[in-house]
PDB file of C-alpha atoms in Angstrom:
ATOM      1  CA  MET A   9       0.003  -0.087   0.129  1.00 42.00           C
ATOM      2  CA  ARG A  10       1.278   3.394  -0.897  1.00 63.00           C
ATOM      3  CA  ASP A  11       2.027   5.979   1.728  1.00 88.00           C
ATOM      4  CA  LEU A  12      -0.830   8.468   2.037  1.00 93.00           C
ATOM      5  CA  ASN A  13      -0.109  12.292   0.811  1.00 96.00           C
ATOM      6  CA  ILE A  14      -1.333  14.130   3.828  1.00 96.00           C
ATOM      7  CA  VAL A  15      -0.837  17.982   3.879  1.00 97.00           C
ATOM      8  CA  LEU A  16      -1.391  20.177   7.021  1.00 97.00           C
ATOM      9  CA  ILE A  17      -2.453  23.664   6.269  1.00 98.00           C
ATOM     10  CA  PHE A  18      -2.139  25.961   9.354  1.00 97.00           C
ATOM     11  CA  GLY A  19      -3.029  29.594   9.948  1.00 95.00           C
ATOM     12  CA  SER A  20      -2.852  31.993  12.733  1.00 90.00           C
ATOM     13  CA  ALA A  21      -5.727  31.264  15.231  1.00 88.00           C
ATOM     14  CA  PRO A  22      -4.797  30.916  18.815  1.00 86.00           C
ATOM     15  CA  ASP A  23      -5.004  27.285  18.983  1.00 88.00           C
ATOM     16  CA  VAL A  24      -2.356  26.856  16.358  1.00 93.00           C
ATOM     17  CA  THR A  25       0.646  27.068  18.831  1.00 92.00           C
ATOM     18  CA  ALA A  26      -0.225  23.323  19.955  1.00 92.00           C
ATOM     19  CA  ILE A  27       1.333  22.209  16.702  1.00 94.00           C
ATOM     20  CA  LYS A  28       4.651  23.074  18.539  1.00 92.00           C
ATOM     21  CA  GLN A  29       4.051  19.792  20.408  1.00 91.00           C
ATOM     22  CA  TRP A  30       3.129  17.725  17.346  1.00 92.00           C
ATOM     23  CA  ASP A  31       5.325  15.209  15.552  1.00 91.00           C
ATOM     24  CA  LEU A  32       4.910  16.978  12.169  1.00 93.00           C
ATOM     25  CA  SER A  33       6.833  14.128  10.432  1.00 92.00           C
ATOM     26  CA  PHE A  34       3.357  12.465  10.042  1.00 91.00           C
ATOM     27  CA  PHE A  35       2.540  14.756   7.555  1.00 95.00           C
ATOM     28  CA  SER A  36       3.734  14.727   3.925  1.00 96.00           C
ATOM     29  CA  SER A  37       4.010  18.580   3.723  1.00 97.00           C
ATOM     30  CA  CYS A  38       3.065  21.383   6.239  1.00 98.00           C
ATOM     31  CA  VAL A  39       1.884  24.848   4.693  1.00 98.00           C
ATOM     32  CA  ALA A  40       1.957  27.977   6.814  1.00 98.00           C
ATOM     33  CA  ILE A  41      -0.254  30.767   5.970  1.00 97.00           C
ATOM     34  CA  ASN A  42       1.173  34.185   6.245  1.00 96.00           C
ATOM     35  CA  ASN A  43       2.380  34.970   9.911  1.00 95.00           C
ATOM     36  CA  ALA A  44       2.049  31.204  10.800  1.00 96.00           C
ATOM     37  CA  TRP A  45       5.452  30.425   9.896  1.00 97.00           C
ATOM     38  CA  LYS A  46       6.525  31.953  12.947  1.00 96.00           C
ATOM     39  CA  VAL A  47       4.942  29.214  15.083  1.00 96.00           C
ATOM     40  CA  THR A  48       7.125  26.362  13.996  1.00 96.00           C
ATOM     41  CA  PRO A  49      10.132  25.928  12.016  1.00 95.00           C
ATOM     42  CA  ASP A  50       9.141  22.710  10.748  1.00 96.00           C
ATOM     43  CA  TRP A  51       7.114  24.169   7.602  1.00 97.00           C
ATOM     44  CA  ASN A  52       7.684  23.081   4.058  1.00 98.00           C
ATOM     45  CA  TYR A  53       5.848  25.890   2.425  1.00 98.00           C
ATOM     46  CA  LEU A  54       4.860  29.637   3.170  1.00 98.00           C
ATOM     47  CA  ILE A  55       1.966  30.949   1.076  1.00 98.00           C
ATOM     48  CA  PHE A  56       1.168  34.606   1.429  1.00 97.00           C
ATOM     49  CA  PRO A  57      -0.636  37.148  -0.846  1.00 95.00           C
ATOM     50  CA  GLU A  58       1.488  40.149  -2.759  1.00 94.00           C
ATOM     51  CA  ASP A  59       0.430  42.631   0.092  1.00 92.00           C
ATOM     52  CA  PHE A  60       1.971  40.592   2.719  1.00 94.00           C
ATOM     53  CA  PRO A  61       4.591  42.823   4.452  1.00 94.00           C
ATOM     54  CA  LEU A  62       8.432  42.315   3.747  1.00 95.00           C
ATOM     55  CA  GLU A  63       9.324  42.645   7.559  1.00 95.00           C
ATOM     56  CA  ARG A  64       6.867  39.762   8.345  1.00 94.00           C
ATOM     57  CA  ARG A  65       8.287  37.291   5.977  1.00 96.00           C
ATOM     58  CA  PRO A  66      11.173  34.959   6.735  1.00 96.00           C
ATOM     59  CA  GLN A  67      14.703  36.330   6.205  1.00 94.00           C
ATOM     60  CA  LEU A  68      16.049  34.846   3.103  1.00 92.00           C
ATOM     61  CA  PRO A  69      17.527  32.439   2.200  1.00 94.00           C
ATOM     62  CA  VAL A  70      15.139  29.871   3.718  1.00 95.00           C
ATOM     63  CA  GLU A  71      16.086  26.590   4.675  1.00 94.00           C
ATOM     64  CA  SER A  72      16.534  23.910   1.863  1.00 95.00           C
ATOM     65  CA  HIS A  73      13.181  21.999   2.940  1.00 94.00           C
ATOM     66  CA  GLN A  74      11.190  25.253   2.566  1.00 97.00           C
ATOM     67  CA  GLN A  75       9.766  27.233  -0.197  1.00 98.00           C
ATOM     68  CA  LEU A  76       7.794  30.545  -0.512  1.00 98.00           C
ATOM     69  CA  ILE A  77       4.553  30.412  -2.251  1.00 98.00           C
ATOM     70  CA  THR A  78       3.674  33.832  -3.818  1.00 97.00           C
ATOM     71  CA  ALA A  79       0.923  34.789  -6.540  1.00 96.00           C
ATOM     72  CA  ASN A  80       3.501  33.858  -9.249  1.00 95.00           C
ATOM     73  CA  GLU A  81       2.650  30.140  -8.027  1.00 96.00           C
ATOM     74  CA  PHE A  82      -0.752  30.210  -6.395  1.00 97.00           C
ATOM     75  CA  VAL A  83      -2.702  32.247  -9.094  1.00 97.00           C
ATOM     76  CA  LEU A  84      -2.125  29.760 -11.638  1.00 96.00           C
ATOM     77  CA  HIS A  85      -3.677  26.899  -9.666  1.00 97.00           C
ATOM     78  CA  GLN A  86      -6.366  29.162  -8.330  1.00 96.00           C
ATOM     79  CA  ASN A  87      -7.244  29.723 -11.758  1.00 97.00           C
ATOM     80  CA  SER A  88      -7.365  26.055 -12.624  1.00 97.00           C
ATOM     81  CA  PHE A  89     -10.179  25.662 -10.193  1.00 98.00           C
ATOM     82  CA  GLY A  90     -12.335  28.479 -11.392  1.00 97.00           C
ATOM     83  CA  GLY A  91     -10.717  31.508 -10.037  1.00 97.00           C
ATOM     84  CA  PHE A  92     -10.650  33.758  -6.792  1.00 96.00           C
ATOM     85  CA  VAL A  93     -14.210  35.287  -7.307  1.00 97.00           C
ATOM     86  CA  TYR A  94     -15.781  31.869  -6.904  1.00 98.00           C
ATOM     87  CA  ALA A  95     -13.288  30.563  -4.582  1.00 97.00           C
ATOM     88  CA  GLY A  96     -13.340  33.317  -1.710  1.00 96.00           C
ATOM     89  CA  GLY A  97     -10.487  36.082  -1.754  1.00 93.00           C
ATOM     90  CA  THR A  98      -8.549  34.990   1.561  1.00 94.00           C
ATOM     91  CA  MET A  99      -5.632  32.753   1.762  1.00 95.00           C
ATOM     92  CA  ALA A 100      -7.294  29.890   3.729  1.00 96.00           C
ATOM     93  CA  PHE A 101      -9.244  28.973   0.890  1.00 97.00           C
ATOM     94  CA  THR A 102      -6.235  30.069  -1.600  1.00 97.00           C
ATOM     95  CA  ALA A 103      -3.906  27.805   0.439  1.00 98.00           C
ATOM     96  CA  GLY A 104      -6.269  24.658  -0.026  1.00 98.00           C
ATOM     97  CA  TYR A 105      -6.816  25.218  -3.967  1.00 98.00           C
ATOM     98  CA  TRP A 106      -2.653  25.528  -4.363  1.00 98.00           C
ATOM     99  CA  ALA A 107      -2.484  22.374  -2.151  1.00 98.00           C
ATOM    100  CA  LEU A 108      -4.836  20.663  -4.363  1.00 98.00           C
ATOM    101  CA  GLY A 109      -3.064  21.466  -7.540  1.00 98.00           C
ATOM    102  CA  ALA A 110       0.376  21.568  -6.763  1.00 98.00           C
ATOM    103  CA  LEU A 111       0.837  18.921  -3.982  1.00 98.00           C
ATOM    104  CA  LYS A 112      -2.251  16.398  -5.019  1.00 98.00           C
ATOM    105  CA  PRO A 113      -2.806  15.162  -1.499  1.00 97.00           C
ATOM    106  CA  ASP A 114      -5.115  12.116  -0.403  1.00 96.00           C
ATOM    107  CA  ILE A 115      -5.830  14.168   2.761  1.00 95.00           C
ATOM    108  CA  ILE A 116      -5.698  17.919   3.746  1.00 97.00           C
ATOM    109  CA  ALA A 117      -6.085  18.802   7.413  1.00 96.00           C
ATOM    110  CA  TYR A 118      -6.725  22.270   8.669  1.00 97.00           C
ATOM    111  CA  VAL A 119      -5.751  23.820  11.761  1.00 95.00           C
ATOM    112  CA  GLY A 120      -5.691  27.455  13.044  1.00 94.00           C
ATOM    113  CA  CYS A 121      -7.929  28.585  10.191  1.00 94.00           C
ATOM    114  CA  ASP A 122     -11.560  28.769  11.719  1.00 93.00           C
ATOM    115  CA  MET A 123     -12.011  32.105  10.872  1.00 91.00           C
ATOM    116  CA  VAL A 124     -13.899  33.147  14.066  1.00 88.00           C
ATOM    117  CA  TYR A 125     -12.168  36.294  15.755  1.00 77.00           C
ATOM    118  CA  ALA A 126     -12.701  36.871  19.623  1.00 67.00           C
ATOM    119  CA  ALA A 127     -10.503  39.478  21.012  1.00 54.00           C
ATOM    120  CA  GLU A 128     -12.787  40.336  24.008  1.00 44.00           C
ATOM    121  CA  ASN A 129     -12.421  39.322  27.689  1.00 40.00           C
ATOM    122  CA  GLY A 130      -8.736  39.055  27.322  1.00 44.00           C
ATOM    123  CA  LYS A 131      -8.590  36.652  24.624  1.00 56.00           C
ATOM    124  CA  THR A 132      -6.680  37.070  21.497  1.00 54.00           C
ATOM    125  CA  SER A 133      -7.686  37.125  18.034  1.00 52.00           C
ATOM    126  CA  HIS A 134      -4.442  35.457  16.633  1.00 54.00           C
ATOM    127  CA  PHE A 135      -1.655  33.476  18.107  1.00 49.00           C
ATOM    128  CA  TYR A 136       0.298  36.631  17.923  1.00 51.00           C
ATOM    129  CA  GLY A 137      -2.221  38.912  19.527  1.00 51.00           C
ATOM    130  CA  SER A 138      -4.724  40.965  17.926  1.00 55.00           C
ATOM    131  CA  GLY A 139      -4.621  40.907  14.210  1.00 56.00           C
ATOM    132  CA  ASN A 140      -6.820  41.729  11.231  1.00 65.00           C
ATOM    133  CA  ALA A 141      -9.913  39.584  10.589  1.00 58.00           C
ATOM    134  CA  ASP A 142      -9.228  39.417   6.802  1.00 64.00           C
ATOM    135  CA  PRO A 143     -12.140  36.967   5.912  1.00 64.00           C
ATOM    136  CA  LEU A 144     -14.495  39.188   7.455  1.00 61.00           C
ATOM    137  CA  ARG A 145     -13.810  42.030   5.243  1.00 75.00           C
ATOM    138  CA  ASN A 146     -16.364  43.465   3.169  1.00 80.00           C
ATOM    139  CA  ASP A 147     -15.692  41.484   0.147  1.00 90.00           C
ATOM    140  CA  VAL A 148     -18.272  40.204  -2.525  1.00 93.00           C
ATOM    141  CA  THR A 149     -16.299  37.093  -2.967  1.00 94.00           C
ATOM    142  CA  LEU A 150     -16.722  36.355   0.816  1.00 95.00           C
ATOM    143  CA  GLN A 151     -20.487  36.746   1.536  1.00 95.00           C
ATOM    144  CA  SER A 152     -20.584  33.207   2.652  1.00 96.00           C
ATOM    145  CA  LEU A 153     -17.410  31.621   4.382  1.00 95.00           C
ATOM    146  CA  GLU A 154     -19.435  28.370   4.398  1.00 96.00           C
ATOM    147  CA  ALA A 155     -20.448  28.288   0.841  1.00 97.00           C
ATOM    148  CA  LYS A 156     -16.666  28.821  -0.068  1.00 97.00           C
ATOM    149  CA  SER A 157     -15.775  26.073   2.365  1.00 97.00           C
ATOM    150  CA  ASN A 158     -18.219  23.528   0.821  1.00 97.00           C
ATOM    151  CA  ARG A 159     -16.793  24.656  -2.645  1.00 98.00           C
ATOM    152  CA  LEU A 160     -13.298  23.671  -1.821  1.00 98.00           C
ATOM    153  CA  MET A 161     -14.561  20.446  -0.398  1.00 97.00           C
ATOM    154  CA  ALA A 162     -16.252  19.648  -3.406  1.00 98.00           C
ATOM    155  CA  PHE A 163     -13.251  19.990  -5.666  1.00 98.00           C
ATOM    156  CA  ALA A 164     -11.074  18.135  -3.071  1.00 98.00           C
ATOM    157  CA  ASN A 165     -13.635  15.350  -3.436  1.00 96.00           C
ATOM    158  CA  ARG A 166     -13.263  15.457  -7.008  1.00 96.00           C
ATOM    159  CA  GLN A 167      -9.513  14.433  -6.706  1.00 97.00           C
ATOM    160  CA  ASN A 168     -10.266  11.922  -4.026  1.00 96.00           C
ATOM    161  CA  CYS A 169      -8.957  13.976  -1.361  1.00 97.00           C
ATOM    162  CA  ALA A 170     -10.620  14.377   2.144  1.00 95.00           C
ATOM    163  CA  ILE A 171     -10.571  17.390   3.853  1.00 95.00           C
ATOM    164  CA  LEU A 172     -10.810  17.613   7.701  1.00 94.00           C
ATOM    165  CA  ASN A 173     -10.705  20.305  10.389  1.00 95.00           C
ATOM    166  CA  ILE A 174      -8.547  19.206  13.406  1.00 93.00           C
ATOM    167  CA  SER A 175      -8.723  22.512  15.321  1.00 92.00           C
ATOM    168  CA  SER A 176      -9.367  22.327  19.109  1.00 87.00           C
ATOM    169  CA  LEU A 177     -11.542  25.707  18.893  1.00 87.00           C
ATOM    170  CA  PRO A 178     -15.265  25.055  19.624  1.00 86.00           C
ATOM    171  CA  GLU A 179     -16.357  27.205  16.582  1.00 89.00           C
ATOM    172  CA  SER A 180     -15.409  27.280  12.993  1.00 93.00           C
ATOM    173  CA  ARG A 181     -16.753  28.911   9.849  1.00 94.00           C
ATOM    174  CA  LEU A 182     -14.965  26.077   7.894  1.00 95.00           C
ATOM    175  CA  THR A 183     -17.760  23.309   7.162  1.00 95.00           C
ATOM    176  CA  PHE A 184     -15.099  20.531   6.840  1.00 94.00           C
ATOM    177  CA  PRO A 185     -15.740  17.558   9.256  1.00 91.00           C
ATOM    178  CA  ARG A 186     -13.752  17.981  12.705  1.00 89.00           C
ATOM    179  CA  LEU A 187     -11.462  15.341  13.955  1.00 87.00           C
ATOM    180  CA  ARG A 188      -9.498  15.553  17.220  1.00 80.00           C
ATOM    181  CA  LYS A 189      -5.900  15.655  16.483  1.00 77.00           C
ATOM    182  CA  SER A 190      -5.347  12.634  18.529  1.00 72.00           C
ATOM    183  CA  ASP A 191      -8.002  10.515  16.629  1.00 74.00           C
ATOM    184  CA  PHE A 192      -6.565  11.874  13.351  1.00 72.00           C
ATOM    185  CA  GLN A 193      -3.251  10.375  13.772  1.00 67.00           C
ATOM    186  CA  GLN A 194      -4.149   7.133  15.676  1.00 66.00           C
ATOM    187  CA  THR A 195      -7.516   5.782  14.454  1.00 61.00           C
ATOM    188  CA  PHE A 196      -8.551   7.728  11.248  1.00 69.00           C
ATOM    189  CA  ASN A 197      -9.147   5.536   8.012  1.00 81.00           C
ATOM    190  CA  HIS A 198      -8.522   7.266   4.724  1.00 86.00           C
ATOM    191  CA  GLU A 199     -11.069   5.156   2.741  1.00 89.00           C
ATOM    192  CA  ARG A 200     -13.941   5.827   5.399  1.00 87.00           C
ATOM    193  CA  LEU A 201     -12.869   9.578   5.550  1.00 89.00           C
ATOM    194  CA  LEU A 202     -13.402   9.699   1.577  1.00 92.00           C
ATOM    195  CA  ALA A 203     -16.626   7.490   1.541  1.00 91.00           C
ATOM    196  CA  ASN A 204     -18.153   9.697   4.237  1.00 89.00           C
ATOM    197  CA  GLN A 205     -17.392  12.676   2.107  1.00 93.00           C
ATOM    198  CA  ASN A 206     -18.801  10.799  -0.847  1.00 93.00           C
ATOM    199  CA  HIS A 207     -21.777  10.223   0.898  1.00 92.00           C
ATOM    200  CA  ALA A 208     -22.363  13.697   2.255  1.00 94.00           C
ATOM    201  CA  VAL A 209     -21.974  15.518  -1.161  1.00 96.00           C
ATOM    202  CA  ASN A 210     -24.780  16.326  -3.594  1.00 96.00           C
ATOM    203  CA  PRO A 211     -23.378  15.947  -6.918  1.00 96.00           C
ATOM    204  CA  HIS A 212     -26.427  17.421  -8.620  1.00 97.00           C
ATOM    205  CA  LYS A 213     -26.089  20.586  -6.703  1.00 98.00           C
ATOM    206  CA  VAL A 214     -22.157  20.586  -7.236  1.00 98.00           C
ATOM    207  CA  GLY A 215     -23.225  20.403 -11.149  1.00 98.00           C
ATOM    208  CA  MET A 216     -25.865  23.234 -10.612  1.00 98.00           C
ATOM    209  CA  ALA A 217     -23.186  25.599  -8.982  1.00 98.00           C
ATOM    210  CA  LEU A 218     -20.362  24.948 -11.512  1.00 98.00           C
ATOM    211  CA  ALA A 219     -22.791  25.613 -14.258  1.00 98.00           C
ATOM    212  CA  ALA A 220     -24.031  28.951 -12.567  1.00 98.00           C
ATOM    213  CA  GLU A 221     -20.483  29.941 -12.193  1.00 98.00           C
ATOM    214  CA  ARG A 222     -19.488  29.324 -15.979  1.00 98.00           C
ATOM    215  CA  ASN A 223     -22.731  31.122 -17.109  1.00 98.00           C
ATOM    216  CA  LEU A 224     -21.956  34.123 -15.022  1.00 97.00           C
ATOM    217  CA  GLY A 225     -18.270  34.059 -16.425  1.00 96.00           C
ATOM    218  CA  TYR A 226     -16.796  36.260 -13.681  1.00 97.00           C
ATOM    219  CA  PHE A 227     -13.171  35.513 -14.289  1.00 96.00           C
ATOM    220  CA  VAL A 228      -9.963  37.564 -13.676  1.00 96.00           C
ATOM    221  CA  PRO A 229      -6.854  35.838 -14.837  1.00 95.00           C
ATOM    222  CA  SER A 230      -4.451  38.115 -13.018  1.00 95.00           C
ATOM    223  CA  GLY A 231      -6.178  37.049  -9.746  1.00 94.00           C
ATOM    224  CA  ARG A 232      -6.374  40.603  -8.794  1.00 94.00           C
ATOM    225  CA  TYR A 233     -10.041  40.339  -8.878  1.00 94.00           C
ATOM    226  CA  TRP A 234     -10.455  43.477  -6.402  1.00 92.00           C
ATOM    227  CA  GLU A 235      -9.494  45.944  -9.417  1.00 93.00           C
ATOM    228  CA  THR A 236     -12.733  44.978 -11.345  1.00 92.00           C
ATOM    229  CA  MET A 237     -15.006  44.259  -8.056  1.00 90.00           C
ATOM    230  CA  LYS A 238     -17.720  46.853  -9.102  1.00 90.00           C
ATOM    231  CA  SER A 239     -18.482  44.797 -12.222  1.00 94.00           C
ATOM    232  CA  PHE A 240     -19.561  41.902 -10.092  1.00 96.00           C
ATOM    233  CA  ASP A 241     -23.038  41.538  -8.973  1.00 97.00           C
ATOM    234  CA  PRO A 242     -23.421  40.374  -5.121  1.00 96.00           C
ATOM    235  CA  ASP A 243     -26.780  38.949  -5.733  1.00 98.00           C
ATOM    236  CA  LYS A 244     -25.909  36.752  -8.360  1.00 98.00           C
ATOM    237  CA  LEU A 245     -22.856  35.561  -6.468  1.00 98.00           C
ATOM    238  CA  ARG A 246     -25.079  35.024  -3.318  1.00 98.00           C
ATOM    239  CA  LYS A 247     -27.243  32.847  -5.409  1.00 98.00           C
ATOM    240  CA  ILE A 248     -24.359  30.609  -6.431  1.00 98.00           C
ATOM    241  CA  ASP A 249     -23.291  30.581  -2.675  1.00 98.00           C
ATOM    242  CA  ASP A 250     -26.812  29.331  -1.700  1.00 98.00           C
ATOM    243  CA  ILE A 251     -26.237  26.346  -4.103  1.00 98.00           C
ATOM    244  CA  TRP A 252     -22.869  25.616  -2.535  1.00 98.00           C
ATOM    245  CA  ILE A 253     -24.508  25.677   1.017  1.00 97.00           C
ATOM    246  CA  ASP A 254     -26.771  22.806  -0.147  1.00 97.00           C
ATOM    247  CA  SER A 255     -24.227  20.931  -1.974  1.00 97.00           C
ATOM    248  CA  PHE A 256     -23.111  18.992   1.392  1.00 95.00           C
ATOM    249  CA  LYS A 257     -24.996  17.516   4.427  1.00 87.00           C
ATOM    250  CA  GLN A 258     -23.389  17.683   7.609  1.00 73.00           C
ATOM    251  CA  ILE A 259     -20.875  14.944   8.418  1.00 62.00           C
ATOM    252  CA  GLU A 260     -20.671  14.056  11.986  1.00 55.00           C
ATOM    253  CA  PHE A 261     -17.499  13.807  13.798  1.00 47.00           C
ATOM    254  CA  SER A 262     -18.730  10.316  15.160  1.00 41.00           C
ATOM    255  CA  GLN A 263     -18.525   8.782  11.771  1.00 42.00           C
ATOM    256  CA  PHE A 264     -14.725   9.082  11.623  1.00 41.00           C
ATOM    257  CA  ILE A 265     -13.763   7.073  14.899  1.00 38.00           C
TER     258      ILE A 265
END
């Protein structure tokens, strides 16, 4: 039996610091988003947008096992999955599509990407303190984070890739099935994960959503969709989001252990 290609994608939510104690050699590749590279030196890829400040990037040259992924790399892959307008213009989703295109994983596990920002009562919104809630900005491509999450899961499913959320936070805007990290590394079964994902997806709804995207024709090859944002009809995009919302039924945690 071949070794599974398991990709970890991690962001900057407060619970991401737990990975400092994990044996990351379990994962085939570890993909850090934006500032998350500071959590552990054991990352293989750091993905960030064009406007990510130079002072927040790692000092060059990076280690031989590490690579910086910029728009030069991820825009091409993002476009192969329909582009940024439909995928959602935030790096948690961009990292997922890039991983699907570039790394061809069997499993993607997310942590620290829940896109829930609670900075009150002494809590911090990011592992490094209070940060910018990028996915919550006023952006026509991010009207429903749940819809965009389902869309990514649908494209992963078409590649026989299962997506999980192994975050420890009680809330998440990601719709991926939840699994505790301990169970993920000890008792998970890839075939079962994929079978349950196959059972949860509604192929008819996925087909409807993709057809609606093609008919609408919102595609910006450069990836800089914000330069033509005024030409996008939010109501039409919301209708497509509604189809994506209905494309998966909820997958219970108990199905995986």
